[in-house]
mmCIF file of C-alpha atoms in Angstrom:
data_model
loop_
_atom_site.group_PDB
_atom_site.id
_atom_site.type_symbol
_atom_site.label_atom_id
_atom_site.label_comp_id
_atom_site.label_asym_id
_atom_site.label_seq_id
_atom_site.Cartn_x
_atom_site.Cartn_y
_atom_site.Cartn_z
ATOM 1 C CA UNK A 1 24.465 11.198 9.769
ATOM 2 C CA UNK A 2 24.703 11.884 13.435
ATOM 3 C CA UNK A 3 24.033 9.342 16.184
ATOM 4 C CA UNK A 4 20.656 9.364 17.689
ATOM 5 C CA UNK A 5 19.765 8.016 20.940
ATOM 6 C CA UNK A 6 16.723 5.441 21.163
ATOM 7 C CA UNK A 7 13.516 6.871 22.662
ATOM 8 C CA UNK A 8 11.834 3.901 24.333
ATOM 9 C CA UNK A 9 8.692 5.733 24.457
ATOM 10 C CA UNK A 10 8.586 6.446 20.867
ATOM 11 C CA UNK A 11 9.989 3.124 19.531
ATOM 12 C CA UNK A 12 9.576 0.586 22.109
ATOM 13 C CA UNK A 13 10.094 -2.639 20.710
ATOM 14 C CA UNK A 14 7.290 -4.536 22.301
ATOM 15 C CA UNK A 15 7.596 -8.012 20.977
ATOM 16 C CA UNK A 16 11.171 -8.398 19.247
ATOM 17 C CA UNK A 17 9.810 -9.294 16.009
ATOM 18 C CA UNK A 18 11.850 -8.499 12.844
ATOM 19 C CA UNK A 19 8.738 -8.897 10.781
ATOM 20 C CA UNK A 20 7.729 -5.709 8.997
ATOM 21 C CA UNK A 21 4.007 -6.829 8.946
ATOM 22 C CA UNK A 22 4.110 -7.701 12.612
ATOM 23 C CA UNK A 23 5.496 -4.462 14.019
ATOM 24 C CA UNK A 24 2.708 -2.329 15.689
ATOM 25 C CA UNK A 25 3.419 1.308 15.629
ATOM 26 C CA UNK A 26 2.393 3.435 18.789
ATOM 27 C CA UNK A 27 0.534 6.710 18.561
ATOM 28 C CA UNK A 28 3.754 8.618 19.376
ATOM 29 C CA UNK A 29 5.625 6.742 16.707
ATOM 30 C CA UNK A 30 3.034 7.489 14.097
ATOM 31 C CA UNK A 31 3.070 11.294 14.917
ATOM 32 C CA UNK A 32 6.792 11.173 14.691
ATOM 33 C CA UNK A 33 6.423 9.324 11.130
ATOM 34 C CA UNK A 34 3.875 12.064 10.207
ATOM 35 C CA UNK A 35 6.260 14.983 11.265
ATOM 36 C CA UNK A 36 9.034 13.249 9.404
ATOM 37 C CA UNK A 37 6.962 12.970 6.329
ATOM 38 C CA UNK A 38 5.842 16.598 6.282
ATOM 39 C CA UNK A 39 9.534 17.637 6.759
ATOM 40 C CA UNK A 40 10.461 15.458 3.529
ATOM 41 C CA UNK A 41 7.467 16.891 1.580
ATOM 42 C CA UNK A 42 8.614 20.383 2.371
ATOM 43 C CA UNK A 43 12.388 19.654 1.724
ATOM 44 C CA UNK A 44 11.904 21.126 -1.799
ATOM 45 C CA UNK A 45 12.521 24.630 -0.613
ATOM 46 C CA UNK A 46 15.812 23.734 1.025
ATOM 47 C CA UNK A 47 19.157 23.844 -0.340
ATOM 48 C CA UNK A 48 20.982 20.437 -1.095
ATOM 49 C CA UNK A 49 24.376 19.274 -2.406
ATOM 50 C CA UNK A 50 24.213 18.500 -6.019
ATOM 51 C CA UNK A 51 26.639 17.009 -8.370
ATOM 52 C CA UNK A 52 26.602 18.324 -11.819
ATOM 53 C CA UNK A 53 29.235 17.334 -14.787
ATOM 54 C CA UNK A 54 31.559 16.434 -11.687
ATOM 55 C CA UNK A 55 31.597 19.477 -9.493
ATOM 56 C CA UNK A 56 29.756 19.881 -6.534
ATOM 57 C CA UNK A 57 27.517 22.941 -5.945
ATOM 58 C CA UNK A 58 24.610 24.049 -3.974
ATOM 59 C CA UNK A 59 21.497 24.804 -5.511
ATOM 60 C CA UNK A 60 17.900 25.626 -4.669
ATOM 61 C CA UNK A 61 15.599 22.851 -5.710
ATOM 62 C CA UNK A 62 12.850 25.693 -6.532
ATOM 63 C CA UNK A 63 15.225 27.227 -8.956
ATOM 64 C CA UNK A 64 14.798 24.843 -11.719
ATOM 65 C CA UNK A 65 11.481 23.654 -12.939
ATOM 66 C CA UNK A 66 11.073 20.058 -12.381
ATOM 67 C CA UNK A 67 9.580 19.356 -15.917
ATOM 68 C CA UNK A 68 12.593 20.677 -17.508
ATOM 69 C CA UNK A 69 15.404 18.729 -15.395
ATOM 70 C CA UNK A 70 16.748 15.574 -16.724
ATOM 71 C CA UNK A 71 15.670 12.286 -15.188
ATOM 72 C CA UNK A 72 18.471 11.504 -13.149
ATOM 73 C CA UNK A 73 18.189 14.889 -11.480
ATOM 74 C CA UNK A 74 14.659 14.425 -10.320
ATOM 75 C CA UNK A 75 15.729 10.993 -9.275
ATOM 76 C CA UNK A 76 18.556 12.423 -7.165
ATOM 77 C CA UNK A 77 16.137 15.010 -5.442
ATOM 78 C CA UNK A 78 13.852 12.034 -4.341
ATOM 79 C CA UNK A 79 17.077 10.421 -2.784
ATOM 80 C CA UNK A 80 17.835 13.679 -0.915
ATOM 81 C CA UNK A 81 13.997 13.725 0.330
ATOM 82 C CA UNK A 82 14.790 10.301 1.631
ATOM 83 C CA UNK A 83 17.985 11.286 3.384
ATOM 84 C CA UNK A 84 16.070 14.303 4.985
ATOM 85 C CA UNK A 85 13.210 11.836 6.182
ATOM 86 C CA UNK A 86 15.597 9.035 7.463
ATOM 87 C CA UNK A 87 17.826 11.882 9.574
ATOM 88 C CA UNK A 88 14.658 12.354 11.596
ATOM 89 C CA UNK A 89 14.108 8.813 12.932
ATOM 90 C CA UNK A 90 15.558 8.052 15.959
ATOM 91 C CA UNK A 91 18.084 5.361 16.017
ATOM 92 C CA UNK A 92 18.072 2.254 18.600
ATOM 93 C CA UNK A 93 20.661 2.094 21.172
ATOM 94 C CA UNK A 94 22.257 -1.205 19.826
ATOM 95 C CA UNK A 95 23.199 0.773 16.766
ATOM 96 C CA UNK A 96 26.165 3.179 17.281
ATOM 97 C CA UNK A 97 26.869 4.132 13.644
ATOM 98 C CA UNK A 98 24.865 4.711 10.512
ATOM 99 C CA UNK A 99 26.592 5.620 7.237
ATOM 100 C CA UNK A 100 24.732 7.120 4.232
ATOM 101 C CA UNK A 101 26.799 6.842 0.878
ATOM 102 C CA UNK A 102 24.322 8.852 -1.066
ATOM 103 C CA UNK A 103 25.709 11.727 1.155
ATOM 104 C CA UNK A 104 29.364 11.297 1.785
ATOM 105 C CA UNK A 105 29.834 9.466 -1.580
ATOM 106 C CA UNK A 106 27.197 11.898 -3.544
ATOM 107 C CA UNK A 107 29.877 12.861 -5.995
ATOM 108 C CA UNK A 108 30.282 9.388 -7.278
ATOM 109 C CA UNK A 109 26.761 8.458 -6.795
ATOM 110 C CA UNK A 110 25.406 11.235 -9.157
ATOM 111 C CA UNK A 111 28.291 10.005 -11.566
ATOM 112 C CA UNK A 112 26.575 6.660 -11.704
ATOM 113 C CA UNK A 113 23.063 8.312 -11.978
ATOM 114 C CA UNK A 114 24.178 10.813 -14.761
ATOM 115 C CA UNK A 115 25.692 7.928 -16.897
ATOM 116 C CA UNK A 116 23.202 4.891 -16.065
ATOM 117 C CA UNK A 117 20.089 6.618 -15.520
ATOM 118 C CA UNK A 118 19.713 8.814 -18.769
ATOM 119 C CA UNK A 119 16.106 8.020 -19.427
ATOM 120 C CA UNK A 120 13.194 5.627 -18.388
ATOM 121 C CA UNK A 121 14.065 1.824 -18.011
ATOM 122 C CA UNK A 122 12.361 -1.365 -18.782
ATOM 123 C CA UNK A 123 13.789 -3.340 -15.936
ATOM 124 C CA UNK A 124 14.893 -2.331 -12.523
ATOM 125 C CA UNK A 125 16.866 -4.319 -10.387
ATOM 126 C CA UNK A 126 16.365 -3.520 -6.636
ATOM 127 C CA UNK A 127 18.800 -4.497 -3.753
ATOM 128 C CA UNK A 128 18.332 -3.867 0.073
ATOM 129 C CA UNK A 129 20.801 -1.618 1.141
ATOM 130 C CA UNK A 130 24.815 -0.719 0.690
ATOM 131 C CA UNK A 131 27.473 -3.323 1.315
ATOM 132 C CA UNK A 132 30.347 -2.070 3.354
ATOM 133 C CA UNK A 133 32.889 -2.760 0.476
ATOM 134 C CA UNK A 134 30.450 -1.978 -2.353
ATOM 135 C CA UNK A 135 28.153 1.068 -2.201
ATOM 136 C CA UNK A 136 29.351 1.916 1.150
ATOM 137 C CA UNK A 137 32.806 2.765 -0.571
ATOM 138 C CA UNK A 138 31.641 3.947 -4.146
ATOM 139 C CA UNK A 139 27.993 5.291 -3.730
ATOM 140 C CA UNK A 140 27.323 2.773 -6.542
ATOM 141 C CA UNK A 141 24.443 0.271 -5.732
ATOM 142 C CA UNK A 142 26.605 -3.247 -5.579
ATOM 143 C CA UNK A 143 29.422 -0.953 -6.629
ATOM 144 C CA UNK A 144 32.564 -3.225 -5.976
ATOM 145 C CA UNK A 145 35.452 -1.290 -6.775
ATOM 146 C CA UNK A 146 37.099 -2.873 -9.858
ATOM 147 C CA UNK A 147 33.625 -2.464 -11.679
ATOM 148 C CA UNK A 148 33.002 0.923 -10.615
ATOM 149 C CA UNK A 149 36.493 2.166 -11.732
ATOM 150 C CA UNK A 150 37.346 -0.053 -14.855
ATOM 151 C CA UNK A 151 33.995 -1.154 -16.217
ATOM 152 C CA UNK A 152 31.830 1.698 -15.685
ATOM 153 C CA UNK A 153 35.036 4.131 -15.789
ATOM 154 C CA UNK A 154 33.538 6.480 -13.079
ATOM 155 C CA UNK A 155 35.486 8.632 -11.076
ATOM 156 C CA UNK A 156 34.992 11.237 -8.106
ATOM 157 C CA UNK A 157 35.846 12.235 -4.718
ATOM 158 C CA UNK A 158 34.262 10.189 -1.723
ATOM 159 C CA UNK A 159 34.249 12.138 1.463
ATOM 160 C CA UNK A 160 33.863 10.811 5.081
ATOM 161 C CA UNK A 161 30.438 9.764 7.236
ATOM 162 C CA UNK A 162 29.998 12.107 10.079
ATOM 163 C CA UNK A 163 30.984 9.342 12.764
ATOM 164 C CA UNK A 164 33.350 6.590 11.394
ATOM 165 C CA UNK A 165 33.679 3.274 13.104
ATOM 166 C CA UNK A 166 37.314 2.310 13.590
ATOM 167 C CA UNK A 167 36.548 -1.304 12.082
ATOM 168 C CA UNK A 168 34.720 0.235 9.022
ATOM 169 C CA UNK A 169 36.948 2.967 7.459
ATOM 170 C CA UNK A 170 35.923 4.435 4.172
ATOM 171 C CA UNK A 171 38.583 4.558 1.294
ATOM 172 C CA UNK A 172 36.341 5.298 -1.776
ATOM 173 C CA UNK A 173 37.963 4.107 -4.814
ATOM 174 C CA UNK A 174 41.090 3.482 -2.856
ATOM 175 C CA UNK A 175 39.424 0.740 -1.049
ATOM 176 C CA UNK A 176 41.483 -2.463 -1.681
ATOM 177 C CA UNK A 177 38.720 -4.941 -0.568
ATOM 178 C CA UNK A 178 36.077 -5.905 -3.300
ATOM 179 C CA UNK A 179 32.459 -6.595 -2.629
ATOM 180 C CA UNK A 180 31.728 -9.983 -3.475
ATOM 181 C CA UNK A 181 27.930 -9.528 -4.142
ATOM 182 C CA UNK A 182 28.788 -6.770 -6.358
ATOM 183 C CA UNK A 183 31.424 -8.605 -8.381
ATOM 184 C CA UNK A 184 29.078 -11.336 -8.983
ATOM 185 C CA UNK A 185 26.269 -9.351 -9.889
ATOM 186 C CA UNK A 186 28.002 -7.021 -12.367
ATOM 187 C CA UNK A 187 30.115 -9.557 -13.712
ATOM 188 C CA UNK A 188 26.990 -11.200 -14.832
ATOM 189 C CA UNK A 189 25.182 -8.428 -16.305
ATOM 190 C CA UNK A 190 28.316 -7.461 -18.238
ATOM 191 C CA UNK A 191 28.584 -10.965 -19.575
ATOM 192 C CA UNK A 192 24.954 -11.321 -20.485
ATOM 193 C CA UNK A 193 25.402 -7.721 -22.180
ATOM 194 C CA UNK A 194 28.078 -8.973 -24.673
ATOM 195 C CA UNK A 195 30.793 -7.393 -22.433
ATOM 196 C CA UNK A 196 29.525 -3.786 -22.092
ATOM 197 C CA UNK A 197 27.630 -2.429 -18.989
ATOM 198 C CA UNK A 198 26.494 0.631 -21.475
ATOM 199 C CA UNK A 199 24.360 -1.981 -23.506
ATOM 200 C CA UNK A 200 23.002 -3.205 -19.987
ATOM 201 C CA UNK A 201 22.085 0.178 -19.257
ATOM 202 C CA UNK A 202 20.021 1.072 -22.234
ATOM 203 C CA UNK A 203 16.918 -0.797 -20.889
ATOM 204 C CA UNK A 204 18.055 -1.781 -17.176
ATOM 205 C CA UNK A 205 18.951 -0.034 -14.114
ATOM 206 C CA UNK A 206 20.286 -1.192 -10.618
ATOM 207 C CA UNK A 207 19.111 0.627 -7.406
ATOM 208 C CA UNK A 208 19.233 0.100 -3.704
ATOM 209 C CA UNK A 209 16.197 0.608 -1.627
ATOM 210 C CA UNK A 210 17.558 1.812 1.507
ATOM 211 C CA UNK A 211 20.884 3.970 1.628
ATOM 212 C CA UNK A 212 21.743 3.111 5.151
ATOM 213 C CA UNK A 213 24.318 0.987 6.710
ATOM 214 C CA UNK A 214 24.046 0.383 10.103
ATOM 215 C CA UNK A 215 26.750 -0.806 12.523
ATOM 216 C CA UNK A 216 26.636 -2.002 16.090
ATOM 217 C CA UNK A 217 29.503 -1.259 18.783
ATOM 218 C CA UNK A 218 31.611 -4.259 17.350
ATOM 219 C CA UNK A 219 31.169 -3.091 13.862
ATOM 220 C CA UNK A 220 28.808 -5.680 12.711
ATOM 221 C CA UNK A 221 26.694 -4.933 9.867
ATOM 222 C CA UNK A 222 22.989 -4.766 10.585
ATOM 223 C CA UNK A 223 20.946 -5.163 7.528
ATOM 224 C CA UNK A 224 17.488 -3.878 7.020
ATOM 225 C CA UNK A 225 16.005 -7.288 7.576
ATOM 226 C CA UNK A 226 17.865 -7.747 10.953
ATOM 227 C CA UNK A 227 16.675 -4.422 12.151
ATOM 228 C CA UNK A 228 13.956 -4.534 15.037
ATOM 229 C CA UNK A 229 10.562 -3.305 15.889
ATOM 230 C CA UNK A 230 9.332 -0.014 14.999
ATOM 231 C CA UNK A 231 12.691 1.245 13.653
ATOM 232 C CA UNK A 232 12.461 -1.452 11.161
ATOM 233 C CA UNK A 233 8.842 -0.482 10.271
ATOM 234 C CA UNK A 234 9.287 3.341 9.924
ATOM 235 C CA UNK A 235 12.633 2.821 7.829
ATOM 236 C CA UNK A 236 10.809 0.333 5.698
ATOM 237 C CA UNK A 237 7.818 2.447 5.164
ATOM 238 C CA UNK A 238 9.837 5.827 4.301
ATOM 239 C CA UNK A 239 11.873 3.710 1.886
ATOM 240 C CA UNK A 240 9.071 2.245 0.187
ATOM 241 C CA UNK A 241 7.124 5.552 -0.296
ATOM 242 C CA UNK A 242 10.171 6.828 -2.113
ATOM 243 C CA UNK A 243 10.806 3.929 -4.035
ATOM 244 C CA UNK A 244 7.120 4.186 -5.371
ATOM 245 C CA UNK A 245 7.905 7.707 -6.619
ATOM 246 C CA UNK A 246 11.042 6.527 -8.211
ATOM 247 C CA UNK A 247 9.306 4.002 -10.117
ATOM 248 C CA UNK A 248 6.819 6.718 -11.039
ATOM 249 C CA UNK A 249 9.895 8.407 -12.703
ATOM 250 C CA UNK A 250 11.618 5.244 -14.257
ATOM 251 C CA UNK A 251 8.173 3.644 -15.725
ATOM 252 C CA UNK A 252 9.672 0.184 -15.751
ATOM 253 C CA UNK A 253 7.817 -2.877 -17.144
ATOM 254 C CA UNK A 254 9.631 -5.165 -14.746
ATOM 255 C CA UNK A 255 10.791 -4.877 -11.280
ATOM 256 C CA UNK A 256 13.560 -7.475 -10.040
ATOM 257 C CA UNK A 257 13.989 -7.445 -6.164
ATOM 258 C CA UNK A 258 17.159 -8.946 -5.224
ATOM 259 C CA UNK A 259 16.996 -11.032 -2.369
ATOM 260 C CA UNK A 260 14.059 -12.202 0.172
ATOM 261 C CA UNK A 261 13.641 -9.119 1.872
ATOM 262 C CA UNK A 262 13.197 -7.054 -1.055
ATOM 263 C CA UNK A 263 11.039 -9.404 -2.484
ATOM 264 C CA UNK A 264 8.472 -9.058 0.541
ATOM 265 C CA UNK A 265 8.984 -5.157 0.450
ATOM 266 C CA UNK A 266 7.953 -4.803 -3.296
ATOM 267 C CA UNK A 267 4.761 -6.696 -2.783
ATOM 268 C CA UNK A 268 3.740 -3.696 -0.510
ATOM 269 C CA UNK A 269 4.330 -1.070 -3.322
ATOM 270 C CA UNK A 270 1.234 0.524 -5.011
ATOM 271 C CA UNK A 271 2.856 -0.671 -8.216
ATOM 272 C CA UNK A 272 2.702 -4.148 -7.521
ATOM 273 C CA UNK A 273 -0.510 -4.782 -9.842
ATOM 274 C CA UNK A 274 1.032 -2.989 -12.714
ATOM 275 C CA UNK A 275 4.615 -4.452 -12.664
ATOM 276 C CA UNK A 276 5.803 -7.683 -13.466
ATOM 277 C CA UNK A 277 7.913 -8.784 -10.518
ATOM 278 C CA UNK A 278 10.587 -11.858 -10.856
ATOM 279 C CA UNK A 279 12.784 -12.402 -7.783
ATOM 280 C CA UNK A 280 16.463 -12.988 -8.092
ATOM 281 C CA UNK A 281 18.477 -14.560 -5.153
ATOM 282 C CA UNK A 282 20.931 -12.389 -3.413
ATOM 283 C CA UNK A 283 24.475 -12.900 -4.772
ATOM 284 C CA UNK A 284 25.994 -12.793 -1.267
ATOM 285 C CA UNK A 285 28.387 -15.801 -0.794
ATOM 286 C CA UNK A 286 27.226 -15.866 2.840
ATOM 287 C CA UNK A 287 23.500 -16.880 1.660
ATOM 288 C CA UNK A 288 22.858 -20.771 2.031
ATOM 289 C CA UNK A 289 23.392 -23.053 -0.941
ATOM 290 C CA UNK A 290 24.621 -19.943 -2.892
ATOM 291 C CA UNK A 291 28.095 -21.355 -4.368
ATOM 292 C CA UNK A 292 26.886 -21.544 -7.629
ATOM 293 C CA UNK A 293 25.050 -18.005 -7.928
ATOM 294 C CA UNK A 294 26.163 -16.783 -11.350
ATOM 295 C CA UNK A 295 24.934 -20.130 -13.069
ATOM 296 C CA UNK A 296 21.447 -20.195 -11.158
ATOM 297 C CA UNK A 297 20.922 -16.298 -11.583
ATOM 298 C CA UNK A 298 21.761 -16.719 -15.317
ATOM 299 C CA UNK A 299 19.229 -19.430 -15.943
ATOM 300 C CA UNK A 300 16.536 -17.413 -13.889
ATOM 301 C CA UNK A 301 17.062 -14.243 -16.140
ATOM 302 C CA UNK A 302 16.486 -16.786 -18.997
ATOM 303 C CA UNK A 303 13.418 -18.311 -17.729
ATOM 304 C CA UNK A 304 12.076 -15.017 -17.079
ATOM 305 C CA UNK A 305 12.872 -13.713 -20.500
ATOM 306 C CA UNK A 306 14.900 -10.692 -19.149
ATOM 307 C CA UNK A 307 18.126 -11.429 -21.149
ATOM 308 C CA UNK A 308 16.799 -9.456 -24.151
ATOM 309 C CA UNK A 309 16.304 -6.494 -22.037
ATOM 310 C CA UNK A 310 20.319 -6.878 -20.639
ATOM 311 C CA UNK A 311 21.227 -7.157 -24.261
ATOM 312 C CA UNK A 312 19.034 -4.554 -25.507
ATOM 313 C CA UNK A 313 17.642 -6.719 -28.082
ATOM 314 C CA UNK A 314 14.152 -6.111 -29.417
#
């Protein structure tokens, strides 16, 4: 994703607020958003890079009737539409690099979808965005290297972002740094599923709300909840619209937002009155009072009566 300069007339951060609900969009911003959505909705006639059975090929989305495609392919098309929309949103000056692993790690990401999104899901866990050493390397949500390579048994090539920050290299499955949040999350799911992530995937799926990783000049990771003003608002709106479409496809009974930001965002979903929503604390060791996250999370999942879904026991 190429760097774009910040248009202050369009994305004027008037009050410096980081609250999605408090940010007021200007007329120019709304017009830009409308154009973005129009481009997004018309994206079906364009060509995208798709990954089928481990090979990369270009296919016209109009060539295969939507109703005849597997669920994971339809899901991936929605992700491609999201990518197209996000590319058309101007980026503020304080963000110097934007990574999108759905694009440069599409091979591994589609391997994940093909294996773990083979049908509708009862429970969908939704995280905020990729971690630098998790999905940022593997294309798999919370996808720390050991889990993706050894537990999920996924393989595939990972390319490079359009512009790489010198402090934030991408090594794919050759990365030697584990993502702590991913290691915690997937280890807990494996434990509760009796040692098998395939059993977990029968009824459950893990997804990330926003595919972008934003870095400032110093290489600091700026998460979606730390974005400012209209940029935060527009990115949140576009991602939420696509999440609603993805939920249409997966038809879950239960949605589990991971962390405070996602808990606030899913309450704006048009599915909010249909779904049971249970918040799970974010597994990051950086979060306050989060030293015993596995134990606390396991108790919450038991209290929510979600363990039976994780174990596929009905």
